[in-house]
Amino acid sequence: MATKKEMEVVKGVDLKRYMGRWYEIASFPSRFQPKNGVNTRATYTLNEDGTVHVLNETWNDGKRGYIEGSAYKADPNSDEAKLKVKFYVPPFLPIIPVVGDYWVLSLDEDYQYALIGQPSRKYLWVCMNAISFSSLCLFVLIMLLLSGLISWISLLINDLPQIYTSDVGWFDYVMIDN
């Protein structure tokens, strides 16, 4: 049986440029994510110590669900975009830390879209910032999947009829029909 080649990650990510709000466009969701959440997003804020504050949010039946955690470089001496994320569960009583991998597999030079995964290949997130969303970006990321980077059979295209940002206001966009 052939072993899978380790996924390549982006090198030299500028964390300051990566900060902000990113919307999940498609995913192989983690077991902690609601399967029917909408408008799922992550907001990243750089802390003074170089770690990243993470706020993950989704809406399910009109109710906001969220969890906060932190991210940090898996190897502080490496320029590879391999991070660890740590959340505490349950979020209302943070006593059990859950640590996972957050690998930036693809990132455009303008920091408009990102493909995030982890070494087991069980989870994947296609993320784009709301201001720059385009169908072309989604197409490019799906082409990366088709190129064999990751098996995409169970990729979920999220139902995101509208995105709101304080900078732009409400806007609609077209999603691929399922």
Phi, psi and omega in degrees: 000130180285140177272147180285136176293139178299138180295141176277144180241163177291146175247147174074032178294132176273102184301326179298319179288332183282341183295155179125197183260131179236138180257136177280118182263323179206158183196160155257095190293153175286166181292345180273347182273141174295138184286340182240030177286151177234162181051042180287134183209161176231137177241126183247134179229127181283126177273159180302329182275005178092351174280170183240128172281132182242128173237110177259131182227150172206160178243133181225119183054040177080359181251137179280129171244144181207162173212141179247147180201200179218156177232151180205157181295133179296322177230104184301340182268359182258149175265006177285145181275061175250111180244163170249140174243141181231125175236156176250134179237147349291153184299331181281347179218077190290088181239335183249113179282136174240121183248135179224171178268144177225098182252127175276106184273330179207141180207125180287161186294340178265004179058046179258329178220153180216147173246118185246136178213194177207162192300333180285346181067015179279331185235146180206142178226129171260117186235143177219148175280147189298324185293329187251011185302136172210153177297330179298318178299316178297319178300314180300316181294322178293325176297323176299320178296316181294335180289355177103003179301317182213144174294132188243014184306318185256022179297127179262123174272119186286149176272100181233080184294330179212149174235141177243133169227147181293335180285326190246331185090194181283140170210153180257157172213163185264134176251160177291134177292139178278000000 
